[in-house]
PDB file of C-alpha atoms in Angstrom:
ATOM      1  CA  MET A 888      19.442  -7.769  10.213  1.00  0.00           C
ATOM      2  CA  LYS A 889      21.948  -5.499   8.542  1.00  0.00           C
ATOM      3  CA  ILE A 890      23.606  -2.613  10.304  1.00  0.00           C
ATOM      4  CA  VAL A 891      25.147   0.163   8.299  1.00  0.00           C
ATOM      5  CA  PHE A 892      27.420   2.902  10.012  1.00  0.00           C
ATOM      6  CA  ASP A 893      27.712   6.441   8.547  1.00  0.00           C
ATOM      7  CA  THR A 894      24.872   6.005   6.472  1.00  0.00           C
ATOM      8  CA  LEU A 895      24.166   9.609   5.286  1.00  0.00           C
ATOM      9  CA  SER A 896      26.290  12.583   4.508  1.00  0.00           C
ATOM     10  CA  ASP A 897      26.567  15.354   7.141  1.00  0.00           C
ATOM     11  CA  GLU A 898      24.810  17.579   4.504  1.00  0.00           C
ATOM     12  CA  ILE A 899      21.814  15.108   4.438  1.00  0.00           C
ATOM     13  CA  ILE A 900      21.729  15.007   8.191  1.00  0.00           C
ATOM     14  CA  GLN A 901      21.646  18.837   8.445  1.00  0.00           C
ATOM     15  CA  ARG A 902      18.746  18.972   5.984  1.00  0.00           C
ATOM     16  CA  ILE A 903      16.911  16.398   7.975  1.00  0.00           C
ATOM     17  CA  VAL A 904      17.419  18.300  11.285  1.00  0.00           C
ATOM     18  CA  GLY A 905      16.319  21.582   9.185  1.00  0.00           C
ATOM     19  CA  GLU A 906      13.076  19.872   8.162  1.00  0.00           C
ATOM     20  CA  LEU A 907      12.443  18.407  11.450  1.00  0.00           C
ATOM     21  CA  ASN A 908      12.872  22.099  13.093  1.00  0.00           C
ATOM     22  CA  ILE A 909      10.179  23.075  10.656  1.00  0.00           C
ATOM     23  CA  LYS A 910       7.732  20.337  11.093  1.00  0.00           C
ATOM     24  CA  ILE A 911       7.953  19.453  14.740  1.00  0.00           C
ATOM     25  CA  PRO A 912       5.823  22.552  15.916  1.00  0.00           C
ATOM     26  CA  SER A 913       3.438  22.112  12.817  1.00  0.00           C
ATOM     27  CA  PRO A 914       0.134  20.205  12.917  1.00  0.00           C
ATOM     28  CA  LEU A 915       1.346  17.649  10.308  1.00  0.00           C
ATOM     29  CA  TRP A 916       1.702  14.691  12.446  1.00  0.00           C
ATOM     30  CA  ASN A 917      -0.230  11.374  12.694  1.00  0.00           C
ATOM     31  CA  THR A 918      -0.056   9.000  15.458  1.00  0.00           C
ATOM     32  CA  SER A 919       0.622   5.304  16.081  1.00  0.00           C
ATOM     33  CA  THR A 920      -2.449   5.276  18.286  1.00  0.00           C
ATOM     34  CA  VAL A 921      -4.509   5.629  15.023  1.00  0.00           C
ATOM     35  CA  LEU A 922      -2.371   4.200  12.337  1.00  0.00           C
ATOM     36  CA  TRP A 923      -0.644   0.991  13.989  1.00  0.00           C
ATOM     37  CA  ASP A 924      -2.538  -2.405  14.523  1.00  0.00           C
ATOM     38  CA  ASN A 925      -3.196  -3.292  18.230  1.00  0.00           C
ATOM     39  CA  VAL A 926      -0.508  -6.036  18.168  1.00  0.00           C
ATOM     40  CA  LEU A 927       2.198  -3.269  17.631  1.00  0.00           C
ATOM     41  CA  LYS A 928       1.125  -1.210  20.550  1.00  0.00           C
ATOM     42  CA  GLN A 929       0.678  -4.138  22.908  1.00  0.00           C
ATOM     43  CA  GLY A 930       1.950  -2.934  26.526  1.00  0.00           C
ATOM     44  CA  LEU A 931       3.198   0.461  25.162  1.00  0.00           C
ATOM     45  CA  PRO A 932       0.908   3.329  26.395  1.00  0.00           C
ATOM     46  CA  GLY A 933       2.815   6.041  24.391  1.00  0.00           C
ATOM     47  CA  SER A 934       2.515   7.050  20.908  1.00  0.00           C
ATOM     48  CA  VAL A 935       4.887   7.463  18.023  1.00  0.00           C
ATOM     49  CA  MET A 936       4.279  10.602  15.864  1.00  0.00           C
ATOM     50  CA  THR A 937       4.833  10.187  12.226  1.00  0.00           C
ATOM     51  CA  THR A 938       4.991  12.367   9.022  1.00  0.00           C
ATOM     52  CA  PRO A 939       6.435  11.995   5.473  1.00  0.00           C
ATOM     53  CA  VAL A 940       9.668  13.346   4.838  1.00  0.00           C
ATOM     54  CA  ALA A 941       9.572  16.011   1.899  1.00  0.00           C
ATOM     55  CA  GLU A 942      10.000  14.521  -1.441  1.00  0.00           C
ATOM     56  CA  ASP A 943      13.255  16.230  -2.464  1.00  0.00           C
ATOM     57  CA  LEU A 944      14.897  15.239   0.820  1.00  0.00           C
ATOM     58  CA  ALA A 945      13.398  11.641   0.592  1.00  0.00           C
ATOM     59  CA  LYS A 946      15.009  11.501  -2.797  1.00  0.00           C
ATOM     60  CA  LEU A 947      18.292  12.429  -1.372  1.00  0.00           C
ATOM     61  CA  ILE A 948      18.061   9.783   1.306  1.00  0.00           C
ATOM     62  CA  GLU A 949      16.947   7.152  -1.173  1.00  0.00           C
ATOM     63  CA  ASP A 950      19.839   7.768  -3.464  1.00  0.00           C
ATOM     64  CA  SER A 951      22.286   7.551  -0.433  1.00  0.00           C
ATOM     65  CA  ILE A 952      20.919   4.036   0.605  1.00  0.00           C
ATOM     66  CA  LYS A 953      19.563   2.403  -2.546  1.00  0.00           C
ATOM     67  CA  ASP A 954      22.910   0.265  -2.770  1.00  0.00           C
ATOM     68  CA  LYS A 955      22.704  -0.633   0.957  1.00  0.00           C
ATOM     69  CA  VAL A 956      19.138  -2.219   0.780  1.00  0.00           C
ATOM     70  CA  PRO A 957      17.391  -4.927  -1.180  1.00  0.00           C
ATOM     71  CA  LYS A 958      15.657  -4.144  -4.347  1.00  0.00           C
ATOM     72  CA  TYR A 959      12.368  -2.448  -4.349  1.00  0.00           C
ATOM     73  CA  ASP A 960       9.685  -0.876  -6.519  1.00  0.00           C
ATOM     74  CA  LYS A 961       8.788   1.996  -4.375  1.00  0.00           C
ATOM     75  CA  MET A 962      10.453   3.532  -1.188  1.00  0.00           C
ATOM     76  CA  ILE A 963       8.327   5.279   1.541  1.00  0.00           C
ATOM     77  CA  VAL A 964      10.552   7.612   3.697  1.00  0.00           C
ATOM     78  CA  GLN A 965       8.845   8.835   7.054  1.00  0.00           C
ATOM     79  CA  PHE A 966       9.936  10.783  10.236  1.00  0.00           C
ATOM     80  CA  TYR A 967       9.130   8.965  13.528  1.00  0.00           C
ATOM     81  CA  LEU A 968       9.132  10.911  16.795  1.00  0.00           C
ATOM     82  CA  TRP A 969       9.149   8.421  19.658  1.00  0.00           C
ATOM     83  CA  GLN A 970       7.625  10.048  22.597  1.00  0.00           C
ATOM     84  CA  GLY A 971       7.662   9.040  26.270  1.00  0.00           C
ATOM     85  CA  SER A 972       6.282   5.549  27.110  1.00  0.00           C
ATOM     86  CA  SER A 973       6.242   4.773  23.234  1.00  0.00           C
ATOM     87  CA  GLY A 974       7.886   1.718  21.562  1.00  0.00           C
ATOM     88  CA  ILE A 975       6.836  -1.051  19.211  1.00  0.00           C
ATOM     89  CA  ALA A 976       5.919  -4.592  20.111  1.00  0.00           C
ATOM     90  CA  ILE A 977       7.547  -7.542  18.414  1.00  0.00           C
ATOM     91  CA  HIS A 978       6.741  -7.890  14.710  1.00  0.00           C
ATOM     92  CA  ASN A 979       8.688  -8.654  11.617  1.00  0.00           C
ATOM     93  CA  ASP A 980       7.868  -6.158   8.801  1.00  0.00           C
ATOM     94  CA  GLU A 981       6.177  -9.156   6.792  1.00  0.00           C
ATOM     95  CA  ASN A 982       3.942  -6.596   4.853  1.00  0.00           C
ATOM     96  CA  HIS A 983       6.937  -4.878   3.246  1.00  0.00           C
ATOM     97  CA  GLY A 984       9.827  -5.906   0.963  1.00  0.00           C
ATOM     98  CA  PHE A 985      12.130  -4.515   3.669  1.00  0.00           C
ATOM     99  CA  GLY A 986      12.132  -2.105   6.629  1.00  0.00           C
ATOM    100  CA  ALA A 987      14.836   0.154   7.675  1.00  0.00           C
ATOM    101  CA  THR A 988      15.503   2.643  10.452  1.00  0.00           C
ATOM    102  CA  ILE A 989      18.088   5.510  10.393  1.00  0.00           C
ATOM    103  CA  TYR A 990      18.820   7.019  13.966  1.00  0.00           C
ATOM    104  CA  ILE A 991      18.903  10.790  13.907  1.00  0.00           C
ATOM    105  CA  ASN A 992      19.664  11.994  17.552  1.00  0.00           C
ATOM    106  CA  ASN A 993      23.025  13.171  18.281  1.00  0.00           C
ATOM    107  CA  SER A 994      23.279  10.745  21.179  1.00  0.00           C
ATOM    108  CA  TRP A 995      20.819   8.477  23.198  1.00  0.00           C
ATOM    109  CA  HIS A 996      21.385   7.516  26.764  1.00  0.00           C
ATOM    110  CA  PRO A 997      20.860   3.912  27.522  1.00  0.00           C
ATOM    111  CA  ASN A 998      18.609   4.572  30.400  1.00  0.00           C
ATOM    112  CA  SER A 999      16.223   6.419  28.247  1.00  0.00           C
ATOM    113  CA  GLY A1000      14.813   3.075  26.673  1.00  0.00           C
ATOM    114  CA  GLY A1001      14.386   2.825  22.937  1.00  0.00           C
ATOM    115  CA  TRP A1002      16.651  -0.065  22.478  1.00  0.00           C
ATOM    116  CA  PHE A1003      16.234  -2.034  19.227  1.00  0.00           C
ATOM    117  CA  ILE A1004      16.070  -5.660  19.941  1.00  0.00           C
ATOM    118  CA  TRP A1005      15.984  -8.456  17.124  1.00  0.00           C
ATOM    119  CA  GLN A1006      16.062 -12.210  16.802  1.00  0.00           C
ATOM    120  CA  ASP A1007      18.832 -13.287  14.620  1.00  0.00           C
ATOM    121  CA  LYS A1008      17.064 -15.511  12.146  1.00  0.00           C
ATOM    122  CA  HIS A1009      20.044 -17.885  11.677  1.00  0.00           C
ATOM    123  CA  ASN A1010      20.936 -18.557  15.206  1.00  0.00           C
ATOM    124  CA  LYS A1011      17.897 -17.660  17.128  1.00  0.00           C
ATOM    125  CA  GLU A1012      19.955 -15.346  19.500  1.00  0.00           C
ATOM    126  CA  TRP A1013      18.511 -12.037  20.560  1.00  0.00           C
ATOM    127  CA  LYS A1014      20.535  -8.998  20.025  1.00  0.00           C
ATOM    128  CA  THR A1015      20.384  -5.512  20.834  1.00  0.00           C
ATOM    129  CA  LEU A1016      21.491  -1.971  19.581  1.00  0.00           C
ATOM    130  CA  LEU A1017      21.230   1.269  21.322  1.00  0.00           C
ATOM    131  CA  PRO A1018      20.405   4.090  18.851  1.00  0.00           C
ATOM    132  CA  GLU A1019      23.583   5.813  17.347  1.00  0.00           C
ATOM    133  CA  LYS A1020      23.442   8.809  15.071  1.00  0.00           C
ATOM    134  CA  ASN A1021      23.422   8.032  11.305  1.00  0.00           C
ATOM    135  CA  VAL A1022      23.315   4.381  11.878  1.00  0.00           C
ATOM    136  CA  MET A1023      20.868   2.258   9.664  1.00  0.00           C
ATOM    137  CA  VAL A1024      19.244  -0.936  10.680  1.00  0.00           C
ATOM    138  CA  VAL A1025      17.750  -2.764   7.607  1.00  0.00           C
ATOM    139  CA  ASN A1026      15.328  -5.770   8.231  1.00  0.00           C
ATOM    140  CA  ASP A1027      15.932  -7.514   5.127  1.00  0.00           C
ATOM    141  CA  GLU A1028      15.074 -11.157   6.249  1.00  0.00           C
ATOM    142  CA  GLN A1029      11.876 -10.428   8.079  1.00  0.00           C
ATOM    143  CA  GLU A1030      13.389 -10.945  11.397  1.00  0.00           C
ATOM    144  CA  GLU A1031      11.298 -10.676  14.604  1.00  0.00           C
ATOM    145  CA  HIS A1032      12.177  -7.126  16.312  1.00  0.00           C
ATOM    146  CA  LEU A1033      10.771  -4.463  18.679  1.00  0.00           C
ATOM    147  CA  VAL A1034      11.814  -1.237  20.386  1.00  0.00           C
ATOM    148  CA  THR A1035      11.767  -1.087  24.115  1.00  0.00           C
ATOM    149  CA  ALA A1036       9.499   1.711  25.766  1.00  0.00           C
ATOM    150  CA  ILE A1037      11.018   5.018  25.989  1.00  0.00           C
ATOM    151  CA  GLU A1038      11.183   6.611  29.434  1.00  0.00           C
ATOM    152  CA  PRO A1039       8.102   8.332  30.358  1.00  0.00           C
ATOM    153  CA  TYR A1040       9.653  11.867  30.218  1.00  0.00           C
ATOM    154  CA  PRO A1041      12.704  11.794  28.062  1.00  0.00           C
ATOM    155  CA  PRO A1042      14.698  14.941  27.530  1.00  0.00           C
ATOM    156  CA  GLU A1043      13.850  14.810  23.877  1.00  0.00           C
ATOM    157  CA  PRO A1044      11.930  12.342  21.484  1.00  0.00           C
ATOM    158  CA  ARG A1045      13.737   9.390  19.973  1.00  0.00           C
ATOM    159  CA  VAL A1046      14.038  10.517  16.259  1.00  0.00           C
ATOM    160  CA  THR A1047      14.323   8.056  13.428  1.00  0.00           C
ATOM    161  CA  ILE A1048      13.864   7.982   9.668  1.00  0.00           C
ATOM    162  CA  GLN A1049      11.624   5.030   8.822  1.00  0.00           C
ATOM    163  CA  ILE A1050      11.973   3.477   5.325  1.00  0.00           C
ATOM    164  CA  TRP A1051       9.854   0.903   3.771  1.00  0.00           C
ATOM    165  CA  GLY A1052      10.773  -0.915   0.596  1.00  0.00           C
ATOM    166  CA  GLU A1053       7.838  -1.979  -1.018  1.00  0.00           C
ATOM    167  CA  ILE A1054       7.604  -4.681  -3.668  1.00  0.00           C
ATOM    168  CA  ASN A1055       4.579  -4.769  -6.068  1.00  0.00           C
ATOM    169  CA  ASP A1056       3.528  -8.286  -5.294  1.00  0.00           C
ATOM    170  CA  LYS A1057       3.491  -7.605  -1.658  1.00  0.00           C
TER     171      LYS A1057
END
């Protein structure tokens, strides 16, 4: 797992927040309840809302991170709103060339859940990361990972940009 600090410029973060402010009250969202395989929802009664990032903003994000991620043929960039009681069960992103997450919230309290936990492929140790604004986690070795359940009534959703690097043979 690769961790990248100060991933995006302040200007791009402001554009992300602006797009979120427009999209959050709109009916443009899908849900993990419908989209995700049952194994990813195991033990997690909440849902994660998803919607694509606008093409122009997705291109800015892609241009900002392409030298920090493995080679890919196509990049998919999505917003995820992690609602109360949501999370994601252990998995390894094996259906993608790589998976990456950029944390957007200004701050995230440790008691609110939403911890990113992964098993280091090399030494088998489990490691944790509390979401921190503008930090990107890149799963470039198909390491097992999960996100702990968000508290049932968080003051705000946990907000991330999810990125998938697709390779034509995958």
